mmCIF file of C-alpha atoms in Angstrom:
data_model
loop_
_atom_site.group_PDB
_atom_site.id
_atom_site.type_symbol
_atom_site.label_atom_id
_atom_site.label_comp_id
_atom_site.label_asym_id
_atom_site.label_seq_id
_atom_site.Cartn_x
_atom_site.Cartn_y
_atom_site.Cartn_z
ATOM 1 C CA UNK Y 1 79.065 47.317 177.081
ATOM 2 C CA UNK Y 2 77.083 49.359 178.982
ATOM 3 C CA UNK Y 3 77.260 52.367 176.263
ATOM 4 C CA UNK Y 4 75.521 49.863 173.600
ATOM 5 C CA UNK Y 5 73.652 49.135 176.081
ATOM 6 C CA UNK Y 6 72.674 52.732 176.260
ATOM 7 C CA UNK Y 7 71.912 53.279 172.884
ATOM 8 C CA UNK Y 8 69.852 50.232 172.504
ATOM 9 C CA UNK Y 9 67.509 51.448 175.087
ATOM 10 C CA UNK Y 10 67.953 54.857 173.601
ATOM 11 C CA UNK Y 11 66.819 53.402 169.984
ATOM 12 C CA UNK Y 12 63.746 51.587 171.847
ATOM 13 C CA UNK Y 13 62.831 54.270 173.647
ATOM 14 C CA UNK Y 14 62.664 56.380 170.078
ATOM 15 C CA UNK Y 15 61.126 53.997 168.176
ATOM 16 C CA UNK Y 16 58.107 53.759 171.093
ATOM 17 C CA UNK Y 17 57.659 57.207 171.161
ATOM 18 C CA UNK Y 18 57.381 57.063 167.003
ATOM 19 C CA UNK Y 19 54.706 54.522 167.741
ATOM 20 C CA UNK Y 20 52.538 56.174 170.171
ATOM 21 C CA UNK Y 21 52.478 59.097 167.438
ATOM 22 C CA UNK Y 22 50.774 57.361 165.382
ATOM 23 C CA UNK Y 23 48.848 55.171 167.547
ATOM 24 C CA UNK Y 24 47.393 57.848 170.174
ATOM 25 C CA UNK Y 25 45.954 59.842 166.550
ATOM 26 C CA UNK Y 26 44.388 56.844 165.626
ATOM 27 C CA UNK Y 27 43.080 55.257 168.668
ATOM 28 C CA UNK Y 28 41.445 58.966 169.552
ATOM 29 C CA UNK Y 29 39.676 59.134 165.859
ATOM 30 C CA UNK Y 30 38.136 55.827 166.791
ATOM 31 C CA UNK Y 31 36.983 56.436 169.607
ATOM 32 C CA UNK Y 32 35.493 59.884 168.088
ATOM 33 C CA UNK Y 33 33.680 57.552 165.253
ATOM 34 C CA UNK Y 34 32.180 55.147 167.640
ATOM 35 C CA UNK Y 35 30.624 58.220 170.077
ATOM 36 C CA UNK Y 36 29.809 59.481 166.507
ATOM 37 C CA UNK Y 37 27.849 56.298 165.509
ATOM 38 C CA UNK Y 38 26.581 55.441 168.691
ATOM 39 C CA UNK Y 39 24.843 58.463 168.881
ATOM 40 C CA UNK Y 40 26.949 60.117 172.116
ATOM 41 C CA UNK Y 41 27.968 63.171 170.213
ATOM 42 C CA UNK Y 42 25.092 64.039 169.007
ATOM 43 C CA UNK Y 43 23.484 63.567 172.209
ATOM 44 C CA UNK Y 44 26.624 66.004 173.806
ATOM 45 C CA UNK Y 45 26.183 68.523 171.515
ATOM 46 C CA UNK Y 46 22.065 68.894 171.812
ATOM 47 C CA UNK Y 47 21.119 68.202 167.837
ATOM 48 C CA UNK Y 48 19.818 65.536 165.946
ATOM 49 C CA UNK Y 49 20.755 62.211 163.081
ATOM 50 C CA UNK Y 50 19.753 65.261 160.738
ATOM 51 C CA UNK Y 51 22.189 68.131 161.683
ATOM 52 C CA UNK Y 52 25.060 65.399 162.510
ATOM 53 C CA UNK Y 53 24.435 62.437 160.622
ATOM 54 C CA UNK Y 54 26.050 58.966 161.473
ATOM 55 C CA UNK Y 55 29.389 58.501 159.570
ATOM 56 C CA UNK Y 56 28.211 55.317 157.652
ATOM 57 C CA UNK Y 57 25.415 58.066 156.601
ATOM 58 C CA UNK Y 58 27.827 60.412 155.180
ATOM 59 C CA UNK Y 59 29.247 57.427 153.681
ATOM 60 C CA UNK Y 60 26.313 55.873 152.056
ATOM 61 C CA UNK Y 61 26.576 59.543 150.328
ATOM 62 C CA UNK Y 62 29.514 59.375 149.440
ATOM 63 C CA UNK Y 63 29.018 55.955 147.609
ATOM 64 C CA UNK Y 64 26.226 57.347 145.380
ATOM 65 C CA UNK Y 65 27.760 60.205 144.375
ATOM 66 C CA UNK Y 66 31.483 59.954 144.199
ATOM 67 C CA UNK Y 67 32.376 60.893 141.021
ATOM 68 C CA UNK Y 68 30.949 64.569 141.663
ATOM 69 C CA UNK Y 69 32.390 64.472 145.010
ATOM 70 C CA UNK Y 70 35.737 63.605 143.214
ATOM 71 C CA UNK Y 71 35.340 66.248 140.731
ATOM 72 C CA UNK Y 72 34.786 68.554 143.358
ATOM 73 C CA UNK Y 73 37.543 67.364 145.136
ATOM 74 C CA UNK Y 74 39.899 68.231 142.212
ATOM 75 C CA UNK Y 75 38.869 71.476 141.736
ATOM 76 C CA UNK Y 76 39.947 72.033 145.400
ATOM 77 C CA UNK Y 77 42.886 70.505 145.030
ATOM 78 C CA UNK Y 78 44.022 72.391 142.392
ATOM 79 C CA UNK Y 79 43.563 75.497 143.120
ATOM 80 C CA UNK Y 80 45.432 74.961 146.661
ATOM 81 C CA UNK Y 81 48.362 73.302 144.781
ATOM 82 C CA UNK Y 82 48.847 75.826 142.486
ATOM 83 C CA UNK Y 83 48.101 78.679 144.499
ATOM 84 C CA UNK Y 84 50.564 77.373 146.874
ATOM 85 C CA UNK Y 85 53.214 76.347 144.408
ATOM 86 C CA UNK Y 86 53.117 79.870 142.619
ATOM 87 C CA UNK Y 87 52.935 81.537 146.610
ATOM 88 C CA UNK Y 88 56.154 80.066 147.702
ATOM 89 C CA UNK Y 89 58.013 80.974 144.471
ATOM 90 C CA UNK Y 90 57.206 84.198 144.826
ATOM 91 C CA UNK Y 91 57.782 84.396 148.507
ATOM 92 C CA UNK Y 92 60.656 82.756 148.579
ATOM 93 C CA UNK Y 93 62.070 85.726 145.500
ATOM 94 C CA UNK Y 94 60.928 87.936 147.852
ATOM 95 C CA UNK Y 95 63.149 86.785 150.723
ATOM 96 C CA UNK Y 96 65.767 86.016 147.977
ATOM 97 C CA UNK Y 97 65.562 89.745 147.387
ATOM 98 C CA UNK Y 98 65.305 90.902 150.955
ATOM 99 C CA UNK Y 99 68.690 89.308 151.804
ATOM 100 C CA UNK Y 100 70.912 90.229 148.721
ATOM 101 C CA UNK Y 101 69.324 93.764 148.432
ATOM 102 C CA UNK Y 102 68.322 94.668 151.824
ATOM 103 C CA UNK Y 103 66.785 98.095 151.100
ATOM 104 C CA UNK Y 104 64.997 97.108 148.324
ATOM 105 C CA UNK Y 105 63.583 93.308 149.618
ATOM 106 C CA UNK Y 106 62.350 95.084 152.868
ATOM 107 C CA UNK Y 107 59.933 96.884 150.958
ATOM 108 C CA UNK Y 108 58.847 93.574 148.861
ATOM 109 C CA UNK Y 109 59.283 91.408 152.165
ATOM 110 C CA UNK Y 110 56.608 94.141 153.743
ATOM 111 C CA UNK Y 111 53.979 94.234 151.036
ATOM 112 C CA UNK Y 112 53.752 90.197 150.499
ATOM 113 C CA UNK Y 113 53.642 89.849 154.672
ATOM 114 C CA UNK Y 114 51.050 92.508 154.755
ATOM 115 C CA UNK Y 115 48.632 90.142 152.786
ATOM 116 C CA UNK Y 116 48.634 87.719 155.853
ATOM 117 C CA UNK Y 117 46.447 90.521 158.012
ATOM 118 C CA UNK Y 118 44.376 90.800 154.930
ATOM 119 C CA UNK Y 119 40.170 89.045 155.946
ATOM 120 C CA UNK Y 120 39.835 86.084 153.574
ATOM 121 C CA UNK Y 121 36.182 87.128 153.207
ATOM 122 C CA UNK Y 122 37.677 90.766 151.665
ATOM 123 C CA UNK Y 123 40.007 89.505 149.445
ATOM 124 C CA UNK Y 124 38.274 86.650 147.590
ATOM 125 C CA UNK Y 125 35.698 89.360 146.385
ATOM 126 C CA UNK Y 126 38.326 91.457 145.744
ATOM 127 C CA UNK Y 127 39.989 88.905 142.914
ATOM 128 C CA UNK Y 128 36.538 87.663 141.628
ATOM 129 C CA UNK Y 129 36.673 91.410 140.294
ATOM 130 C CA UNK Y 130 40.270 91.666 139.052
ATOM 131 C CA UNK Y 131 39.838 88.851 137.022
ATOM 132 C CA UNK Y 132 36.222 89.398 135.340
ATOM 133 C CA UNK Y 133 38.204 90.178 131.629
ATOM 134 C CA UNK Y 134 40.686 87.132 132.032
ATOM 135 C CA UNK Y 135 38.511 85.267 130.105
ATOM 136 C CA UNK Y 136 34.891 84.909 128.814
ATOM 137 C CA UNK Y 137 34.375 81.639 130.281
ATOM 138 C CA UNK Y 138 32.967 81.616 133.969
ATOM 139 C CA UNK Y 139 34.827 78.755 135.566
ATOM 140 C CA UNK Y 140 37.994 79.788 134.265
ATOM 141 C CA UNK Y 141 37.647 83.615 135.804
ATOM 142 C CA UNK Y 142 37.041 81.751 138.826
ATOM 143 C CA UNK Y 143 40.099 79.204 138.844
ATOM 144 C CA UNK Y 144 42.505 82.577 138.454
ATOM 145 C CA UNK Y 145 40.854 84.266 141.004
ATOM 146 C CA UNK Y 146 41.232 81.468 143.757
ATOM 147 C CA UNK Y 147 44.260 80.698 142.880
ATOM 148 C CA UNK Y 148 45.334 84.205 143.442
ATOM 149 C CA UNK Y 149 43.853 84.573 146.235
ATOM 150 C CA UNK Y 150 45.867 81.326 147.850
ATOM 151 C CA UNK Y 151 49.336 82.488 146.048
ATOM 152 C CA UNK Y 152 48.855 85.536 148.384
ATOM 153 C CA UNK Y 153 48.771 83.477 151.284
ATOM 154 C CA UNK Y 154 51.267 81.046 150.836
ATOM 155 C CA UNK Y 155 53.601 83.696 149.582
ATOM 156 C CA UNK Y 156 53.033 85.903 153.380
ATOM 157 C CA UNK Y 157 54.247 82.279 154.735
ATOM 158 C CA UNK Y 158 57.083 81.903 152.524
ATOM 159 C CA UNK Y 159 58.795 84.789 152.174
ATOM 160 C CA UNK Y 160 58.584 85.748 156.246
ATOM 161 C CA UNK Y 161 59.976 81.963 157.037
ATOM 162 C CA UNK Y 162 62.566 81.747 153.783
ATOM 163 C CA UNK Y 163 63.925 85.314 154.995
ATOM 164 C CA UNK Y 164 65.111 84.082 158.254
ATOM 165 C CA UNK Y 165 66.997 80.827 156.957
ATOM 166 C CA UNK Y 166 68.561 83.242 154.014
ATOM 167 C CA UNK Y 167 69.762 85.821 156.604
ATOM 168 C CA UNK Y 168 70.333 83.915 160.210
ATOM 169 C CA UNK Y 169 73.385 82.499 158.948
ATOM 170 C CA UNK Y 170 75.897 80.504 161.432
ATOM 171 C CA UNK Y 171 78.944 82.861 162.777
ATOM 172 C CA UNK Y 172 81.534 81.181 161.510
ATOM 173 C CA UNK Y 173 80.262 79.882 158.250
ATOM 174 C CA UNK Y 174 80.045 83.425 157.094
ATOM 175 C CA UNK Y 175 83.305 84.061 158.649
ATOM 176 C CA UNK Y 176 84.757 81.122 156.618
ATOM 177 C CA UNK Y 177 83.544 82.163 153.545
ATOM 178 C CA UNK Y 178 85.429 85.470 153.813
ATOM 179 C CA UNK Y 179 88.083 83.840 154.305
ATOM 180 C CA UNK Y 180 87.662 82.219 151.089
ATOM 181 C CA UNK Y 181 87.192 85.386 149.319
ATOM 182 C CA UNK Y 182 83.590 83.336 148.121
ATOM 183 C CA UNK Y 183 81.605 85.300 145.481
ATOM 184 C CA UNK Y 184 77.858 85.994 146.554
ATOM 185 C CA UNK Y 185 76.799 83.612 144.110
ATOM 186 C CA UNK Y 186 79.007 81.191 145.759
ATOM 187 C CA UNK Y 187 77.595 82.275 149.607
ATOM 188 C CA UNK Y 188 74.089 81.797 148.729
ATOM 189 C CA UNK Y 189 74.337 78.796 146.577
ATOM 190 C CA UNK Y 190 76.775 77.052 149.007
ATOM 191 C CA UNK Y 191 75.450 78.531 152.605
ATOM 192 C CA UNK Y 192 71.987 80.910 152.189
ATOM 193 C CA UNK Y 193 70.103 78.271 150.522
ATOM 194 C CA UNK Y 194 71.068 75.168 152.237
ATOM 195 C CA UNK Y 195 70.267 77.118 155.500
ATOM 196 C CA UNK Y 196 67.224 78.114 154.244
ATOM 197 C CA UNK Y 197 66.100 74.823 153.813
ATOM 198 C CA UNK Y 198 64.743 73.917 157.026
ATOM 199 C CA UNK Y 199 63.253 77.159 157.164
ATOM 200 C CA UNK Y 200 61.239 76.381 153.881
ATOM 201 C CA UNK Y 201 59.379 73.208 155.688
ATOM 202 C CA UNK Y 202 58.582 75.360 158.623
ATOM 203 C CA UNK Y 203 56.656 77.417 155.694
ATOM 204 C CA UNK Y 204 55.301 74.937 154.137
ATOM 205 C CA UNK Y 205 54.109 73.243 157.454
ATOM 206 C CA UNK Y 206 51.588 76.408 158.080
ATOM 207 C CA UNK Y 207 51.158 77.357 154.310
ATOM 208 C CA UNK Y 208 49.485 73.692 152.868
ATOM 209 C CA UNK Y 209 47.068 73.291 155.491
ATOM 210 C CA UNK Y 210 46.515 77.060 155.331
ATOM 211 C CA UNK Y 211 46.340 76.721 151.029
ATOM 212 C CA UNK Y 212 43.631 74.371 151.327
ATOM 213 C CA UNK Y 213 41.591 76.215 153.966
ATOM 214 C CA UNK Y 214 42.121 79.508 151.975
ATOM 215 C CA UNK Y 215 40.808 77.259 148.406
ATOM 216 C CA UNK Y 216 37.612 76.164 150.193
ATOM 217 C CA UNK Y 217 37.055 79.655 151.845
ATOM 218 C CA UNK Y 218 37.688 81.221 148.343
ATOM 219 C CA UNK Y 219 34.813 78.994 146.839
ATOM 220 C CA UNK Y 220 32.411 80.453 148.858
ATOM 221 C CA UNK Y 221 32.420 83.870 147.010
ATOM 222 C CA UNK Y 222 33.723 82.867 143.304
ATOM 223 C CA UNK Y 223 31.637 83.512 140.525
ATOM 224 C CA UNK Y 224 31.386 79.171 139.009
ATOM 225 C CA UNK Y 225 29.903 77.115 141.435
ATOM 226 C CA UNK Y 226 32.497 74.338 141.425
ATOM 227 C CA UNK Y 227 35.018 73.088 144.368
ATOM 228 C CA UNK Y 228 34.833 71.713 147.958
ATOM 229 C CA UNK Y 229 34.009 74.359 149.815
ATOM 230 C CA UNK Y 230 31.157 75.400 147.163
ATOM 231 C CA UNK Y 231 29.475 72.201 147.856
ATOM 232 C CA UNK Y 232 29.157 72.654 151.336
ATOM 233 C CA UNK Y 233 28.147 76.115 151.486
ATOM 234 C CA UNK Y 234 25.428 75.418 148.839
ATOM 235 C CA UNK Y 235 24.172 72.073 150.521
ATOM 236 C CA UNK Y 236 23.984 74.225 153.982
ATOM 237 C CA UNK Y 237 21.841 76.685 152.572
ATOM 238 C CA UNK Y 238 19.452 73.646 150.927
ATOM 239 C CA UNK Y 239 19.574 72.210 154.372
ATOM 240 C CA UNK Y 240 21.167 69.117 152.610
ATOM 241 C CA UNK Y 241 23.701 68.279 155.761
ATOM 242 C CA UNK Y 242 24.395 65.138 155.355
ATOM 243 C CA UNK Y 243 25.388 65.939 151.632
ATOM 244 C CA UNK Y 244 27.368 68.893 153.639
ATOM 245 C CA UNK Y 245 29.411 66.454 156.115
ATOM 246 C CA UNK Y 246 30.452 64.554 153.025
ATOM 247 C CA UNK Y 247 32.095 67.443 151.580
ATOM 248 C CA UNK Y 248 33.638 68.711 155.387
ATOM 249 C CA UNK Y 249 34.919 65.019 155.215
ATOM 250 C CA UNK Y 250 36.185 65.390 151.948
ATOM 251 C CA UNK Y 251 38.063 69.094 153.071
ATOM 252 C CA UNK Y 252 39.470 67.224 155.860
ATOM 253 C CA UNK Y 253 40.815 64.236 153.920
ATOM 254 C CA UNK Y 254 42.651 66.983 151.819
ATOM 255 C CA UNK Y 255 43.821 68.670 154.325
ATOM 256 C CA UNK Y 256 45.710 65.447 156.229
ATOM 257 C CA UNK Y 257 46.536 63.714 152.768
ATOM 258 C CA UNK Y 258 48.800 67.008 151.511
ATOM 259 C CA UNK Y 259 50.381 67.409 155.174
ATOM 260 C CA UNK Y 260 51.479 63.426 155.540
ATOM 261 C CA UNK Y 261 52.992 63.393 151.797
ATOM 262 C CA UNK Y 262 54.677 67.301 152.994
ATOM 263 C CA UNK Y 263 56.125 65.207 155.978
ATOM 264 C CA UNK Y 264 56.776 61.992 153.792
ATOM 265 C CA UNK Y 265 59.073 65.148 151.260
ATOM 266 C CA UNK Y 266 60.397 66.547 154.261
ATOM 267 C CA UNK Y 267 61.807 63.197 156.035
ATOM 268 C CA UNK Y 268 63.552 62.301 152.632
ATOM 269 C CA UNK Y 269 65.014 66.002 152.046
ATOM 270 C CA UNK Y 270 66.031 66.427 155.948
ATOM 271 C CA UNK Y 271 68.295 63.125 155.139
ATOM 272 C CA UNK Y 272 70.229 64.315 152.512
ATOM 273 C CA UNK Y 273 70.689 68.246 154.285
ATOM 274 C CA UNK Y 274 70.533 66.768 157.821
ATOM 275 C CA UNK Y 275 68.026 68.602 159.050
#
């Protein structure tokens, strides 16, 4: 009795603490709004309505011109995707590599980490130039160039994470499987890459937040003037902020909408490998 007991309160105490998770985010981004509306933050941070319009401003904006604003937001959206989808494959080869072929995959794992150190600002420039003879068309010179620029990125993120879950392997699993006389097809399929699993999420955690702040950044220096971050760099330097905020609003609703559906993939997965 008193260990059902236990687990009921255990269970309630669980499912309040999943509650105030997402009601603490919530009630804080409210309360952030109304200081917004009301005028408090702007009075808190010295500027003006002009510099930091209200919200229902930005969204009177956003109203008359959402199909650009959507447009824009694709672009974005894209590129990040994409740059992060071809990022982690190659990352997580590169870990692949480093733990079946340990003097070889050092050297790969080294060269894709060492693009993590690598100034955003340096590198976008740096692709917009690799990729002038991809193609004749401007806004495709400029897709391949973001995208590499993000793939770079994610794959750092990837491959560091995906190395650790392919190579910090439990004791006696390992032990097990030489017991076995397993094949190392049979070890990684059956033990490195369920391990690595967990270790993939932790990547992904950092790299899709990190894929769509690289996409936006990227926009600033590519060659077509298309994309989130574009927008709000060209709108800053017309003094259009309001215009601006709609597009920071717009980054930000990227930003939380990928990492809730990464959580949403990750809660199913973590079922099925109990993670």
């Amino acid at each position: 009795m008193t260990a059902v007991r236990s687990r009921k309160s255990k269970s309630a105490k669980n499912a309040a603490n999943a509650a105030l998770t997402i009601i603490l985010p919530v009630a804080l981004g409210v309360l952030i709004v109304a200081l917004w509306q009301g005028g408090v933050l702007q009075k808190l941070f010295g500027t003006d309505d002009y510099v930091l319009p209200e919200p229902t401003r930005i969204f009177s904006i956003f109203q008359d011109n959402s199909s650009a604003v959507w447009a824009n937001i694709k672009i974005t959206t894209s590129v990040a995707m994409l740059g992060l989808l071809f990022g982690s494959l190659l990352g997580y080869a590169a870990a692949v590599l480093g733990a079946l072929k340990p003097g070889i995959g050092a050297g790969a794992l080294a060269v894709v980490g060492a693009f993590a150190s690598v100034p955003l600002v340096a590198l976008a420039p740096v692709m917009n130039n690799l990729t002038r003879d991809v193609s004749r068309v401007a806004e495709t010179r400029s897709f391949v160039a973001k995208i590499l620029v993000v793939m770079l990125i994610a794959a750092a993120d990837m491959g560091l994470n995906a190395y650790r879950g392919l190579t910090e392997l439990p004791p006696y699993a390992v032990d097990l499987m030489k017991t076995y006389a397993a094949s190392s097809k049979t070890v990684f399929l059956k033990l490195r890459l369920p391990n690595s699993v967990p270790y993939i999420f932790t990547a992904l955690k950092v790299s899709v937040p990190a894929s769509i702040m690289t996409a936006i950044v990227s926009e600033y220096f590519a060659e077509f003037n298309g994309g989130v971050g574009r927008q709000i760099r060209e709108n800053i330097l017309l003094a259009q902020y309001s215009t601006a905020w709609v597009y920071i609003m717009a980054a930000c609703g990227i930003g939380v909408g990928t990492y809730v559906i990464l959580m949403i993939v990750r809660s199913i997965i973590a079922r099925k490998f109990h993670m």
